XYZ file of C-alpha atoms in Angstrom:
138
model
C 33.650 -6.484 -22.100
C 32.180 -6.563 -25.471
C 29.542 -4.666 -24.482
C 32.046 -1.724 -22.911
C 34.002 -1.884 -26.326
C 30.533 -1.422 -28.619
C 29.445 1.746 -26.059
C 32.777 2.567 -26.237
C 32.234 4.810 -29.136
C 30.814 7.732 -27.210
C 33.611 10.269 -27.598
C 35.910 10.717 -24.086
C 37.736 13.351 -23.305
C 41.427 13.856 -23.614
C 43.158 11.492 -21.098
C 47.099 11.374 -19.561
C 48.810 8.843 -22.189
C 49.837 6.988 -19.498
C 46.471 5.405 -18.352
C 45.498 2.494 -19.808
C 41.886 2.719 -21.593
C 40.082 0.300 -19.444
C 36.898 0.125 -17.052
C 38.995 2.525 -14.562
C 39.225 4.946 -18.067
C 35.545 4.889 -17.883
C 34.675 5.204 -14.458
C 37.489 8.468 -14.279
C 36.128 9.805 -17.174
C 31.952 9.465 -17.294
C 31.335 12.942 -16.058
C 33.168 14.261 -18.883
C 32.540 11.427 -21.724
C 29.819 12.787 -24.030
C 27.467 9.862 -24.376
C 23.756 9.366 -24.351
C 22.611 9.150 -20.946
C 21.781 5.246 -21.725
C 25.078 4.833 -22.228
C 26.501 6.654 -19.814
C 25.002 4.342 -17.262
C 25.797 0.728 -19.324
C 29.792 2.137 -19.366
C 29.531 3.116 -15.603
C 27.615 -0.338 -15.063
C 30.536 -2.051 -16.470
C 33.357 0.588 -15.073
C 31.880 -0.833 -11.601
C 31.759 -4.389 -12.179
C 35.188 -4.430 -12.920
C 37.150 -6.319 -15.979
C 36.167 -9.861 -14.838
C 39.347 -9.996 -12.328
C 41.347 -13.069 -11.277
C 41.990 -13.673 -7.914
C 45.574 -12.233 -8.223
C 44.336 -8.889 -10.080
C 41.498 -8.694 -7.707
C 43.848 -8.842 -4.309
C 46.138 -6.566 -6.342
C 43.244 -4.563 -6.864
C 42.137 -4.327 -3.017
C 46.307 -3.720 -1.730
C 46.419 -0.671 -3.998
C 43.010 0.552 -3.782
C 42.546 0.004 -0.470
C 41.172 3.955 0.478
C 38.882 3.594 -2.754
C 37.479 0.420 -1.819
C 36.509 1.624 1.293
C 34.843 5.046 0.100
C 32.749 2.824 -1.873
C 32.002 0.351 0.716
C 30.600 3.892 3.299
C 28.719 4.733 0.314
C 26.833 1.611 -0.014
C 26.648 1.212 3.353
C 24.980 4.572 3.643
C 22.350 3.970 0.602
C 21.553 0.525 2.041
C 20.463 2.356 5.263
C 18.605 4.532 3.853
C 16.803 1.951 2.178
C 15.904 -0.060 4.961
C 14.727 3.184 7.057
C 12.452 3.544 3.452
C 11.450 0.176 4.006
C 10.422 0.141 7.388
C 8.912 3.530 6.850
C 6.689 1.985 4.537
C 5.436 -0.847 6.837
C 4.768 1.328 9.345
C 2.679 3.579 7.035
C 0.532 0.645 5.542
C 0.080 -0.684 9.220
C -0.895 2.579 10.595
C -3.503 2.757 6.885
C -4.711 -0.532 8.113
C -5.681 0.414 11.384
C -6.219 3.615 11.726
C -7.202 5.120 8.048
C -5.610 7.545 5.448
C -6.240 10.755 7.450
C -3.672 9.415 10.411
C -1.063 8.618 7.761
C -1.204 11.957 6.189
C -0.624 13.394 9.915
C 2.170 11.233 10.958
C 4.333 10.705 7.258
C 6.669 13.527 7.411
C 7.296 11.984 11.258
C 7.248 8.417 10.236
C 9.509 9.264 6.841
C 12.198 11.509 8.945
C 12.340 9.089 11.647
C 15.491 6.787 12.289
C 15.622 3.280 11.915
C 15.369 2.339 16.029
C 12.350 4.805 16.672
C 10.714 2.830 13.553
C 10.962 -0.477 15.001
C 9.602 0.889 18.785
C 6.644 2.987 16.717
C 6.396 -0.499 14.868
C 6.205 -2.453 17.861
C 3.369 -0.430 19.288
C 1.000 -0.588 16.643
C 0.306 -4.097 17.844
C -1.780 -2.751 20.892
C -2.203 0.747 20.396
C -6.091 1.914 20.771
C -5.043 5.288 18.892
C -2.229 7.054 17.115
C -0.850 9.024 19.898
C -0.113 5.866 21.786
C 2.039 5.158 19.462
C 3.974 8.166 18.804
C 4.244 9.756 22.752
């Protein structure tokens, strides 16, 4: 919290009277607060986080906020896929490197990097006793 309060000082813009000027004052306002991109993304940081709830504020928190909550949990939900596809991209990649050179990876990554998750893991799976690149990607 002290650190919200010291970045605090970026100017925001004009608010209703009515909210109170807390994280969710922050997290509203960011696009229009005119701060230094470093502290754009420590207010955010701390917008997110939340003002160190109780377990009372926090259930009053998910009751009324219920649609919001949700939005946010798709949202992660969607980045964390995509970061595991990255992931498993990236094995594949080095594997196919490994055994089959640099040349073969620059043929199959825009393939390999577009594919989804499940043909990943079946590509991934025949790697183990493929004699050439095609077997693996028929």
């Amino acid at each position: 919290m002290r650190l919200l309060r010291k970045r605090w000082s970026c100017q925001k813009a004009s608010t209703s009277a009515n909210l109170p000027r807390t994280y969710l004052v922050a997290r509203l306002n960011l696009p229009n607060m005119r701060c230094a991109p470093e502290e754009k993304v420590d207010v955010y940081a701390h917008a997110v986080r939340g003002a160190n709830l109780d377990e009372h504020e926090r259930q009053r928190y998910q009751q009324q906020y219920a649609e919001e909550i949700e939005t946010m949990s798709a949202f992660a939900d969607q980045f964390i896929g995509q970061g595991l596809q990255q992931g498993e991209a990236t094995i594949l990649l080095t594997l196919l490197n490994e055994k089959f050179g640099p040349d073969t990876v620059d043929a199959y990554r825009e393939r390999i990097t577009a594919a989804e998750p499940e043909q990943l893991l079946q590509w991934s799976k025949r790697i183990l006793s493929a004699e050439t690149p095609e077997t693996i990607f028929h």
